[in-house]
Short mmCIF file of C-alpha atoms in Angstrom, two decimals:
data_model
loop_
_atom_site.label_atom_id
_atom_site.label_comp_id
_atom_site.label_asym_id
_atom_site.label_seq_id
_atom_site.Cartn_x
_atom_site.Cartn_y
_atom_site.Cartn_z
CA MET J 225 14.67 -2.72 17.86
CA VAL J 226 13.01 -6.08 17.23
CA ASP J 227 14.17 -8.98 15.10
CA GLU J 228 11.08 -9.29 12.97
CA VAL J 229 7.99 -7.28 12.12
CA THR J 230 4.76 -9.24 11.92
CA THR J 231 1.11 -8.26 11.97
CA SER J 232 0.81 -9.37 15.62
CA GLY J 233 2.99 -9.23 18.70
CA ALA J 234 4.61 -6.51 20.76
CA GLY J 235 7.89 -4.64 20.95
CA THR J 236 9.79 -1.58 19.83
CA PHE J 237 9.44 -0.63 16.16
CA ALA J 238 10.10 2.18 13.74
CA PHE J 239 6.60 3.36 12.86
CA LEU J 240 5.62 5.18 9.70
CA PHE J 241 2.26 6.96 9.63
CA THR J 242 0.72 8.56 6.54
CA ASP J 243 -2.44 10.50 5.97
CA ILE J 244 -3.82 13.03 3.50
CA GLU J 245 -3.98 16.68 4.46
CA GLY J 246 -7.41 18.13 3.79
CA SER J 247 -8.86 14.76 2.82
CA THR J 248 -12.49 15.93 3.19
CA ALA J 249 -12.05 18.86 0.80
CA LEU J 250 -10.05 16.67 -1.56
CA ALA J 251 -12.81 14.06 -1.62
CA GLU J 252 -15.30 16.76 -2.64
CA LYS J 253 -12.97 18.17 -5.27
CA LEU J 254 -11.96 14.90 -6.97
CA GLU J 255 -14.74 12.71 -8.35
CA ASP J 256 -12.39 9.74 -8.53
CA TYR J 257 -11.00 10.28 -5.00
CA PRO J 258 -12.04 6.81 -3.71
CA THR J 259 -10.23 5.18 -6.63
CA ARG J 260 -7.12 7.31 -6.07
CA LEU J 261 -7.18 6.51 -2.36
CA ASP J 262 -7.33 2.77 -3.07
CA ARG J 263 -4.38 3.10 -5.46
CA LEU J 264 -2.45 5.10 -2.87
CA LYS J 265 -2.97 2.45 -0.20
CA ARG J 266 -1.83 -0.28 -2.57
CA PHE J 267 1.19 1.81 -3.46
CA VAL J 268 2.09 2.30 0.22
CA SER J 269 1.79 -1.42 0.84
CA GLU J 270 3.90 -2.27 -2.21
CA THR J 271 6.55 0.29 -1.20
CA VAL J 272 6.78 -0.76 2.45
CA ALA J 273 7.37 -4.47 1.77
CA PRO J 274 10.74 -4.17 -0.05
CA HIS J 275 12.04 -2.13 2.88
CA SER J 276 11.38 -4.99 5.33
CA GLY J 277 8.27 -3.30 6.67
CA ALA J 278 4.74 -4.48 7.36
CA VAL J 279 1.50 -2.53 6.99
CA LEU J 280 -0.37 -2.80 10.30
CA ASP J 281 -3.47 -0.75 9.57
CA MET J 282 -5.24 1.15 6.81
CA THR J 283 -8.19 3.13 8.13
CA GLY J 284 -9.81 5.99 6.26
CA ASP J 285 -7.12 7.99 4.50
CA ALA J 286 -4.37 6.88 6.92
CA THR J 287 -1.86 4.02 6.90
CA LEU J 288 0.34 2.64 9.66
CA SER J 289 3.45 0.58 8.97
CA ALA J 290 6.23 -0.84 11.15
CA PHE J 291 9.87 -1.59 10.37
CA LYS J 292 12.76 -3.40 12.02
CA ARG J 293 15.09 -0.45 11.42
CA ALA J 294 14.48 3.29 11.39
CA GLY J 295 16.62 3.62 8.26
CA ASP J 296 14.24 1.33 6.37
CA ALA J 297 11.30 3.45 7.47
CA LEU J 298 13.10 6.59 6.26
CA ARG J 299 13.83 5.11 2.82
CA ALA J 300 10.26 3.90 2.48
CA ALA J 301 8.92 7.33 3.47
CA VAL J 302 10.89 9.08 0.74
CA ASP J 303 9.79 6.54 -1.86
CA ILE J 304 6.16 6.87 -0.76
CA GLN J 305 6.25 10.65 -0.79
CA VAL J 306 7.91 10.89 -4.19
CA GLY J 307 5.69 8.28 -5.83
CA GLY J 308 2.43 8.93 -3.98
CA ALA J 309 1.85 12.61 -4.73
CA SER J 310 0.29 12.00 -8.12
CA LEU J 311 -2.16 9.54 -6.60
CA THR J 312 -3.91 12.29 -4.59
CA ASP J 313 -3.45 15.39 -6.73
CA GLU J 314 -0.68 17.49 -8.22
CA GLN J 315 -0.17 19.44 -4.97
CA GLY J 316 1.03 16.43 -3.01
CA GLN J 317 -1.34 16.21 -0.04
CA LEU J 318 0.33 13.19 1.55
CA ARG J 319 2.13 13.82 4.84
CA ILE J 320 4.29 11.34 6.78
CA GLY J 321 5.55 10.95 10.34
CA ILE J 322 8.25 8.56 11.61
CA HIS J 323 8.98 7.63 15.21
CA VAL J 324 10.56 4.77 17.14
CA GLY J 325 8.55 3.49 20.06
CA LYS J 326 6.65 0.66 21.72
CA ALA J 327 3.34 -0.89 20.75
CA ALA J 328 1.46 -4.17 20.96
CA SER J 329 -1.40 -5.89 19.18
CA TYR J 330 -4.44 -7.65 20.52
CA LYS J 331 -6.70 -9.53 18.11
CA SER J 332 -4.85 -7.83 15.21
CA VAL J 333 -5.55 -4.34 16.58
CA TRP J 334 -2.38 -2.36 17.28
CA SER J 335 -2.12 0.26 20.01
CA GLY J 336 0.48 1.91 22.19
CA VAL J 337 2.27 5.13 22.93
CA GLY J 338 4.65 4.63 19.99
CA ILE J 339 1.77 4.63 17.51
CA ASN J 340 0.06 7.62 19.10
CA HIS J 341 3.35 9.54 19.04
CA THR J 342 3.86 8.80 15.35
CA ASN J 343 0.31 9.86 14.51
CA ARG J 344 0.77 13.20 16.29
CA ILE J 345 4.00 13.88 14.42
CA CYS J 346 2.34 13.15 11.09
CA THR J 347 -0.71 15.35 11.66
CA ALA J 348 1.47 18.30 12.69
CA GLY J 349 2.91 18.38 9.18
CA HIS J 350 1.73 19.48 5.75
CA GLY J 351 1.09 17.73 2.48
CA GLY J 352 4.40 16.74 0.87
CA GLN J 353 6.29 16.81 4.18
CA ILE J 354 8.08 14.03 6.07
CA LEU J 355 8.70 14.61 9.79
CA LEU J 356 11.02 12.57 11.98
CA SER J 357 11.18 12.35 15.79
CA ALA J 358 14.40 12.80 17.75
CA ALA J 359 14.28 9.12 18.72
CA ALA J 360 14.24 8.09 15.07
CA ARG J 361 16.84 10.66 14.07
CA VAL J 362 19.41 9.21 16.51
CA LEU J 363 19.15 5.84 14.74
CA VAL J 364 19.52 7.15 11.18
CA GLU J 365 21.77 10.23 11.28
CA GLU J 366 25.08 8.35 10.93
CA HIS J 367 23.89 6.23 8.00
CA LEU J 368 21.71 8.52 5.94
CA PRO J 369 21.03 7.24 2.42
CA GLU J 370 22.54 9.28 -0.38
CA GLY J 371 20.55 12.42 -1.14
CA ILE J 372 18.55 12.34 2.09
CA GLY J 373 19.13 15.00 4.74
CA LEU J 374 17.59 16.05 8.03
CA LEU J 375 16.64 19.64 8.87
CA ASP J 376 16.28 20.47 12.55
CA ILE J 377 13.04 22.46 12.85
CA GLY J 378 13.13 22.85 16.62
CA GLN J 379 10.99 21.81 19.54
CA HIS J 380 7.22 21.72 19.34
CA HIS J 381 4.33 20.89 21.61
CA LEU J 382 2.24 18.24 19.89
CA LYS J 383 -1.31 17.31 20.71
CA ASP J 384 -1.49 14.86 23.62
CA LEU J 385 2.28 14.54 24.12
CA ALA J 386 3.89 15.63 27.36
CA GLY J 387 6.65 18.20 26.95
CA PRO J 388 8.16 19.67 23.79
CA GLN J 389 9.25 17.31 21.03
CA ARG J 390 12.24 18.03 18.78
CA LEU J 391 11.31 17.36 15.16
CA PHE J 392 13.31 17.02 11.96
CA GLN J 393 12.18 17.51 8.39
CA VAL J 394 13.44 15.03 5.82
CA THR J 395 15.02 16.69 2.79
CA HIS J 396 15.60 15.19 -0.65
CA PRO J 397 16.06 16.68 -4.16
CA ALA J 398 12.72 15.25 -5.26
CA LEU J 399 10.82 16.64 -2.25
CA ARG J 400 9.42 20.09 -1.62
CA SER J 401 11.49 21.94 0.98
CA ASN J 402 9.48 25.01 2.03
CA PHE J 403 6.41 24.55 4.21
CA PRO J 404 4.24 26.70 6.47
CA ARG J 405 4.72 26.50 10.21
CA LEU J 406 3.80 23.18 11.72
CA ARG J 407 0.30 22.65 13.08
CA THR J 408 1.44 22.57 16.68
CA LEU J 409 0.13 24.21 19.82
CA GLU J 410 2.63 27.08 19.56
CA PHE J 411 1.42 28.38 16.21
CA LEU J 412 -2.35 27.99 16.36
CA PRO J 413 -4.31 30.53 18.45
CA ASN J 414 -5.21 28.92 21.77
CA ASN J 415 -4.63 28.93 25.50
CA LEU J 416 -4.74 25.17 25.93
CA PRO J 417 -2.59 24.01 28.85
CA LYS J 418 0.43 21.89 28.05
CA MET J 419 -0.43 18.34 29.07
CA LEU J 420 2.04 16.57 31.37
CA THR J 421 0.55 13.11 30.81
CA SER J 422 -0.76 11.30 27.75
CA PHE J 423 -4.42 10.94 26.81
CA VAL J 424 -5.48 7.35 27.44
CA GLY J 425 -8.63 5.28 27.22
CA ARG J 426 -11.27 7.52 25.67
CA GLU J 427 -10.47 7.41 21.97
CA ASN J 428 -14.04 6.41 21.04
CA GLU J 429 -15.57 9.25 23.06
CA LEU J 430 -13.04 11.63 21.55
CA SER J 431 -14.07 10.70 18.01
CA ASP J 432 -17.76 10.88 18.88
CA ILE J 433 -17.55 14.34 20.43
CA LYS J 434 -15.49 15.69 17.54
CA ARG J 435 -18.10 14.37 15.13
CA ARG J 436 -20.99 15.85 17.12
CA MET J 437 -19.22 19.21 17.43
CA LYS J 438 -19.38 19.52 13.66
CA GLU J 439 -23.17 19.92 14.01
CA ALA J 440 -23.85 21.18 17.54
CA ARG J 441 -23.09 24.73 18.66
CA LEU J 442 -23.24 23.79 22.32
CA LEU J 443 -22.22 20.40 23.67
CA THR J 444 -21.95 19.60 27.37
CA VAL J 445 -19.80 16.71 28.56
CA LEU J 446 -21.51 15.29 31.64
CA GLY J 447 -20.30 12.85 34.25
CA PRO J 448 -19.61 12.35 37.95
CA GLY J 449 -16.60 13.86 39.65
CA GLY J 450 -13.22 12.40 38.74
CA VAL J 451 -14.44 10.67 35.58
CA GLY J 452 -12.20 12.70 33.24
CA LYS J 453 -14.52 15.32 31.71
CA SER J 454 -11.93 18.10 31.72
CA ARG J 455 -9.16 15.99 30.20
CA LEU J 456 -11.49 14.79 27.46
CA ALA J 457 -12.66 18.32 26.61
CA LEU J 458 -9.10 19.64 26.46
CA GLN J 459 -8.16 16.81 24.13
CA VAL J 460 -11.13 17.63 21.89
CA GLY J 461 -9.91 21.23 21.78
CA ALA J 462 -6.39 20.17 20.84
CA GLU J 463 -7.69 17.82 18.14
CA MET J 464 -9.96 20.50 16.65
CA LEU J 465 -7.50 23.41 16.59
CA ASN J 466 -7.37 23.34 12.80
CA ASP J 467 -11.16 23.67 12.59
CA PHE J 468 -11.35 27.15 14.14
CA ASP J 469 -9.57 30.06 12.48
CA SER J 470 -9.71 32.17 15.65
CA GLY J 471 -8.62 29.35 17.90
CA VAL J 472 -9.64 27.32 20.92
CA TRP J 473 -9.92 29.07 24.28
CA VAL J 474 -10.33 27.48 27.69
CA VAL J 475 -12.13 29.13 30.60
CA LEU J 476 -11.43 27.48 33.98
CA LEU J 477 -14.48 28.02 36.16
CA ALA J 478 -13.69 25.77 39.14
CA PRO J 479 -11.86 28.52 41.11
CA LEU J 480 -14.79 30.94 40.81
CA THR J 481 -17.15 31.39 43.73
CA GLU J 482 -19.48 34.13 42.47
CA SER J 483 -21.80 34.09 39.46
CA HIS J 484 -20.92 37.64 38.36
CA LEU J 485 -17.31 36.51 37.76
CA VAL J 486 -18.26 34.26 34.81
CA PRO J 487 -18.16 37.01 32.11
CA GLN J 488 -14.91 38.28 33.61
CA ALA J 489 -13.32 34.81 33.37
CA ILE J 490 -14.38 34.50 29.72
CA ALA J 491 -13.01 37.97 28.96
CA GLU J 492 -9.68 37.17 30.62
CA ALA J 493 -9.31 33.95 28.62
CA LEU J 494 -9.93 35.87 25.39
CA ALA J 495 -7.81 38.88 26.45
CA VAL J 496 -10.81 41.20 26.16
CA ALA J 497 -10.85 44.46 28.10
CA GLU J 498 -14.01 46.25 29.18
CA GLY J 499 -14.12 49.55 27.31
CA ALA J 500 -15.71 52.85 28.19
CA GLY J 501 -19.42 52.88 27.53
CA ARG J 502 -19.81 49.13 27.04
CA GLY J 503 -20.32 46.20 29.35
CA LEU J 504 -18.10 43.14 29.53
CA THR J 505 -20.51 40.84 27.67
CA GLU J 506 -20.86 43.44 24.92
CA ALA J 507 -17.07 43.64 24.67
CA ILE J 508 -16.79 39.85 24.39
CA VAL J 509 -19.46 39.78 21.66
CA GLU J 510 -17.66 42.50 19.75
CA HIS J 511 -14.34 40.67 20.11
CA ILE J 512 -15.69 37.34 18.82
CA GLY J 513 -18.01 38.80 16.20
CA LYS J 514 -18.27 36.41 13.27
CA SER J 515 -15.00 34.67 14.08
CA SER J 516 -14.80 30.89 13.98
CA LEU J 517 -13.93 30.07 17.58
CA LEU J 518 -14.32 27.24 20.11
CA LEU J 519 -14.86 28.19 23.74
CA ILE J 520 -14.30 25.44 26.35
CA LEU J 521 -16.05 26.21 29.64
CA ASP J 522 -14.61 23.81 32.19
CA ASN J 523 -16.43 22.85 35.42
CA CYS J 524 -19.73 24.70 35.15
CA GLU J 525 -21.74 22.82 37.78
CA HIS J 526 -21.51 25.33 40.65
CA LEU J 527 -22.36 28.30 38.41
CA THR J 528 -24.91 26.71 36.10
CA SER J 529 -27.34 29.62 35.84
CA ALA J 530 -24.64 32.22 35.22
CA VAL J 531 -22.88 30.05 32.66
CA ALA J 532 -26.15 29.27 30.87
CA GLY J 533 -26.98 32.97 30.66
CA ALA J 534 -23.58 33.89 29.27
CA VAL J 535 -23.58 31.03 26.75
CA HIS J 536 -27.08 31.92 25.55
CA ASP J 537 -26.09 35.55 24.91
CA LEU J 538 -22.86 34.66 23.13
CA LEU J 539 -24.37 31.99 20.88
CA GLN J 540 -27.21 34.33 19.92
CA GLN J 541 -24.87 37.10 18.81
CA CYS J 542 -21.77 35.24 17.55
CA PRO J 543 -22.90 33.02 14.64
CA ASN J 544 -19.64 31.06 14.25
CA LEU J 545 -18.96 30.47 17.93
CA LYS J 546 -19.15 26.96 19.36
CA VAL J 547 -19.11 26.05 23.04
CA LEU J 548 -17.90 22.84 24.66
CA ALA J 549 -18.80 22.71 28.36
CA THR J 550 -17.89 20.23 31.09
CA SER J 551 -20.21 19.89 34.03
CA ARG J 552 -21.82 17.55 36.50
CA HIS J 553 -25.09 19.39 35.74
CA VAL J 554 -26.84 20.06 32.44
CA LEU J 555 -27.02 23.73 31.42
CA ALA J 556 -30.63 23.23 30.30
CA LEU J 557 -30.34 25.48 27.25
CA GLN J 558 -32.30 25.04 24.05
CA GLY J 559 -30.14 23.24 21.49
CA GLU J 560 -27.75 21.86 24.12
CA ALA J 561 -26.29 18.52 23.02
CA LEU J 562 -25.32 16.17 25.84
CA HIS J 563 -22.53 13.63 25.96
CA ARG J 564 -22.50 11.66 29.19
CA ILE J 565 -19.30 9.79 30.02
CA GLU J 566 -18.95 6.92 32.45
CA PRO J 567 -15.88 5.46 34.19
CA LEU J 568 -13.39 3.72 31.93
CA PRO J 569 -14.31 0.19 30.79
CA LEU J 570 -12.87 -2.55 33.00
CA PRO J 571 -11.28 -5.86 31.97
CA ALA J 572 -13.84 -8.58 31.38
CA GLU J 573 -14.22 -11.04 34.25
CA ASP J 574 -12.89 -13.87 32.09
CA ALA J 575 -10.20 -11.81 30.34
CA SER J 576 -6.77 -13.35 29.91
CA PRO J 577 -3.85 -11.34 31.35
CA ASP J 578 -2.92 -10.20 27.83
CA ALA J 579 -6.47 -9.11 27.02
CA ALA J 580 -6.81 -7.38 30.39
CA LEU J 581 -3.87 -5.10 29.61
CA HIS J 582 -5.87 -3.58 26.74
CA ALA J 583 -8.92 -2.61 28.77
CA PRO J 584 -9.03 1.23 28.94
CA ALA J 585 -8.92 1.33 32.77
CA MET J 586 -5.84 -0.90 32.75
CA GLU J 587 -4.21 1.14 29.99
CA LEU J 588 -4.54 4.27 32.13
CA LEU J 589 -3.18 2.53 35.23
CA LEU J 590 -0.17 1.12 33.37
CA ASP J 591 0.54 4.38 31.54
CA ARG J 592 0.69 6.32 34.81
CA ALA J 593 2.56 3.50 36.56
CA ARG J 594 5.38 3.77 34.01
CA LEU J 595 6.14 7.21 35.47
CA VAL J 596 6.39 6.23 39.14
CA ALA J 597 6.98 2.47 39.11
CA PRO J 598 8.76 1.68 35.83
CA ASN J 599 9.77 -1.79 37.03
CA LEU J 600 6.23 -2.86 37.88
CA ASP J 601 5.91 -6.62 37.51
CA LEU J 602 3.44 -7.56 34.76
CA GLU J 603 3.55 -11.30 35.20
CA SER J 604 0.14 -12.97 35.19
CA GLY J 605 -0.21 -12.92 38.98
CA SER J 606 0.44 -9.19 39.24
CA VAL J 607 -1.85 -8.46 36.29
CA THR J 608 -4.66 -10.19 38.16
CA TYR J 609 -4.13 -7.92 41.18
CA LEU J 610 -3.99 -4.85 38.90
CA GLN J 611 -7.28 -5.89 37.28
CA ASP J 612 -8.85 -6.16 40.72
CA ILE J 613 -7.49 -2.72 41.64
CA CYS J 614 -9.20 -1.24 38.57
CA ARG J 615 -12.43 -3.03 39.47
CA ARG J 616 -12.24 -1.87 43.10
CA LEU J 617 -11.80 1.69 41.80
CA GLU J 618 -14.66 1.15 39.32
CA GLY J 619 -12.59 2.52 36.44
CA ILE J 620 -12.81 6.08 37.78
CA PRO J 621 -9.80 7.91 36.26
CA LEU J 622 -9.17 10.18 39.25
CA ALA J 623 -9.22 7.20 41.60
CA ILE J 624 -6.70 5.39 39.38
CA GLU J 625 -4.49 8.50 39.20
CA LEU J 626 -4.53 8.80 43.00
CA ALA J 627 -3.85 5.08 43.52
CA VAL J 628 -0.91 4.69 41.13
CA PRO J 629 1.67 6.68 43.21
CA LEU J 630 1.13 4.17 46.02
CA LEU J 631 2.73 1.52 43.80
CA LYS J 632 6.07 3.15 44.65
CA THR J 633 5.86 1.63 48.13
CA LEU J 634 3.17 -1.07 47.87
CA SER J 635 2.98 -4.20 45.76
CA PRO J 636 -0.21 -4.60 43.69
CA SER J 637 -1.53 -7.18 46.18
CA ASP J 638 -0.82 -4.90 49.17
CA LEU J 639 -2.45 -1.92 47.47
CA LEU J 640 -5.53 -3.97 46.66
CA SER J 641 -5.96 -5.00 50.28
CA ARG J 642 -5.78 -1.38 51.44
CA LEU J 643 -8.46 -0.25 48.99
CA ASN J 644 -11.19 -1.71 51.17
CA ASP J 645 -11.35 1.84 52.53
CA ARG J 646 -10.65 3.66 49.30
CA LEU J 647 -11.88 7.08 50.43
CA ALA J 648 -9.33 7.09 53.24
CA VAL J 649 -6.46 5.69 51.14
CA LEU J 650 -6.85 7.80 48.00
CA LYS J 651 -5.65 11.15 49.26
CA GLY J 652 -2.61 13.36 48.98
CA GLY J 653 -2.92 13.89 45.23
CA THR J 654 -0.87 16.47 43.37
CA SER J 655 -3.78 18.42 41.89
CA SER J 656 -3.73 22.18 42.39
CA GLU J 657 -7.50 22.09 42.90
CA ARG J 658 -8.84 21.20 46.36
CA ARG J 659 -11.70 19.19 44.88
CA HIS J 660 -9.23 16.78 43.22
CA GLU J 661 -6.78 16.42 46.11
CA THR J 662 -8.64 13.38 47.45
CA LEU J 663 -11.39 11.15 46.15
CA PHE J 664 -13.52 12.19 49.12
CA ALA J 665 -13.10 15.88 48.21
CA THR J 666 -14.31 15.21 44.68
CA ILE J 667 -17.47 13.48 45.89
CA ASP J 668 -17.99 16.09 48.60
CA TRP J 669 -17.80 18.89 45.99
CA GLY J 670 -20.77 17.39 44.13
CA HIS J 671 -22.74 16.73 47.31
CA ASP J 672 -22.32 20.35 48.44
CA LEU J 673 -24.15 21.52 45.31
CA LEU J 674 -27.35 19.61 46.14
CA SER J 675 -30.50 21.07 47.64
CA GLU J 676 -31.74 19.72 50.98
CA SER J 677 -34.41 17.57 49.32
CA GLU J 678 -31.87 16.21 46.83
CA ARG J 679 -29.51 15.33 49.69
CA LEU J 680 -32.32 13.57 51.51
CA LEU J 681 -33.20 11.36 48.55
CA PHE J 682 -29.52 10.78 47.79
CA ARG J 683 -28.94 9.43 51.31
CA ARG J 684 -31.93 7.13 51.03
CA ILE J 685 -31.17 5.64 47.61
CA SER J 686 -27.53 5.06 48.61
CA VAL J 687 -28.72 2.08 50.69
CA PHE J 688 -29.81 0.12 47.59
CA PRO J 689 -27.24 -2.69 47.10
CA GLY J 690 -27.54 -2.59 43.29
CA SER J 691 -29.70 -1.00 40.65
CA PHE J 692 -33.25 0.05 41.44
CA SER J 693 -36.37 1.00 39.51
CA LEU J 694 -38.16 4.30 39.75
CA GLU J 695 -41.12 2.54 41.30
CA THR J 696 -38.91 1.02 44.00
CA ALA J 697 -37.40 4.41 44.80
CA GLU J 698 -40.88 5.92 45.09
CA GLU J 699 -42.06 3.12 47.35
CA VAL J 700 -39.02 2.89 49.63
CA CYS J 701 -37.81 6.48 49.84
CA ALA J 702 -41.05 8.43 50.18
CA SER J 703 -42.04 9.72 53.61
CA GLY J 704 -43.79 12.62 55.25
CA ASP J 705 -40.92 14.97 54.46
CA LEU J 706 -40.46 13.55 50.96
CA PRO J 707 -43.76 12.91 49.15
CA ALA J 708 -43.77 10.12 46.56
CA GLN J 709 -44.69 12.53 43.77
CA GLN J 710 -41.40 14.41 44.36
CA VAL J 711 -39.21 11.31 44.10
CA PHE J 712 -39.45 11.14 40.30
CA ASP J 713 -38.43 14.79 39.91
CA LEU J 714 -35.56 14.40 42.37
CA VAL J 715 -34.25 11.24 40.69
CA ASN J 716 -34.20 13.16 37.41
CA LEU J 717 -32.29 16.00 39.06
CA LEU J 718 -29.72 13.59 40.55
CA VAL J 719 -29.25 12.06 37.08
CA ASP J 720 -28.80 15.55 35.61
CA LYS J 721 -26.22 16.25 38.33
CA SER J 722 -24.28 13.04 37.55
CA LEU J 723 -24.72 11.45 40.98
CA VAL J 724 -27.14 8.78 39.78
CA SER J 725 -26.40 6.72 36.68
CA VAL J 726 -28.91 5.20 34.27
CA GLU J 727 -28.88 1.55 33.21
CA GLU J 728 -30.71 1.51 29.90
CA GLY J 729 -32.93 -1.39 28.82
CA PRO J 730 -36.58 -2.19 28.14
CA ARG J 731 -37.25 -0.45 31.45
CA PHE J 732 -34.62 1.97 32.71
CA ARG J 733 -33.03 1.28 36.09
CA PHE J 734 -30.83 3.52 38.20
CA TYR J 735 -27.70 2.96 40.27
CA LEU J 736 -24.94 4.70 42.19
CA LEU J 737 -21.28 3.94 41.74
CA ASP J 738 -20.06 2.22 44.91
CA THR J 739 -17.47 4.96 45.35
CA ILE J 740 -20.22 7.58 45.43
CA ALA J 741 -22.54 5.48 47.58
CA ASP J 742 -19.81 5.04 50.17
#
């Protein structure tokens, strides 16, 4: 643990996270909810301070505090839970999570795996409950304050955390003791895969998609290959499990080669059998009915027409169904909301080494590097090379994931020098899917889906050294086999298929990522 908790710095802390279960419904129910929430936040702050803690953040209905010792965090949690219930309502909607981990602040904004871990523990619980991680439990179990106990409630898969986490419920005579099952992946209906790595770098997109999913019935996450569409969609599903009574169900379409297999894949994900006298789509419709359900259709680009047809039929007949698709191509359905994602933001050119570490592309690189190169040097010189690696890879998550294992045998400077030929170097990945085994395979997968005229224009615009205007593309790329009037339509199609990016401004310009242009 650290010697002192301040509102800036870095280190290992005991974190305490609070939020209010069902805050939206509570805000509608209680006319004076904003006043109660302000009182609750003041109460948390006043309770944390005597226990040698510091409040790091208060956003929305949540608070984040840090302590020098896990025992202080535990005592503060009990005091907050006992005294804070009346500030929300008589049912005690406040829930608390405690964990010991690492975090750092930049410009007074705190982030790190320790904070994310604590947040996940908190949101798995129920109002009136205090949950403790195994890491925190080890530090407090031999010196528990009088009246406080710990109940082992087993191992649980939490949103965004790799592997099962053993959790403990704090007991005290003044606290409620019986709660429903935790809100973890085991006990909510879903077939979400268990993530082996943490979710890094797209917190803003995550919040935006969750917000838009409240209104849209169909949202397609678009982006070039390797940009992280699937990982983002799966995280959205995990975050929104509580919003769908009949669960979140993932359909993996990448392995399919034939359009007629799309309904079958959906049926298999939902455990629907084709009955006598009814077709598969009819069986799926009957199974979903009026249930509140989220269907994630992952990697639709090679089966766009079949997926669009299936989605149209299901949305028409299942009023409470929502669909989140990932694709390099739009589905082109009426009412389809689009969310286009780009590579992860890079460190600013003039960023200090400390600031560079907080750029999303760098956060992903360092998070994955901790697994394979835990002793990676982060002195200023090495950080500069790591920044340049992220820039050379253009912030593309798959490229970063493929590059990081090379840090086992190459220094950052040596790796950077070898990335001059990144398509040749970034291979031998561990993905079970051929299209993600190498960076070249990912780009090739997208290119294979183009028509001959699209390939022709793609080859011609790849020679532009930077961005280009539509007029320039029409002037330079048109020829006898590619009339100028077709260039506009083909540029639009390449944008829809995530191979050409748009640079917005007074007049839109277009560009290719260098990795794709190569």
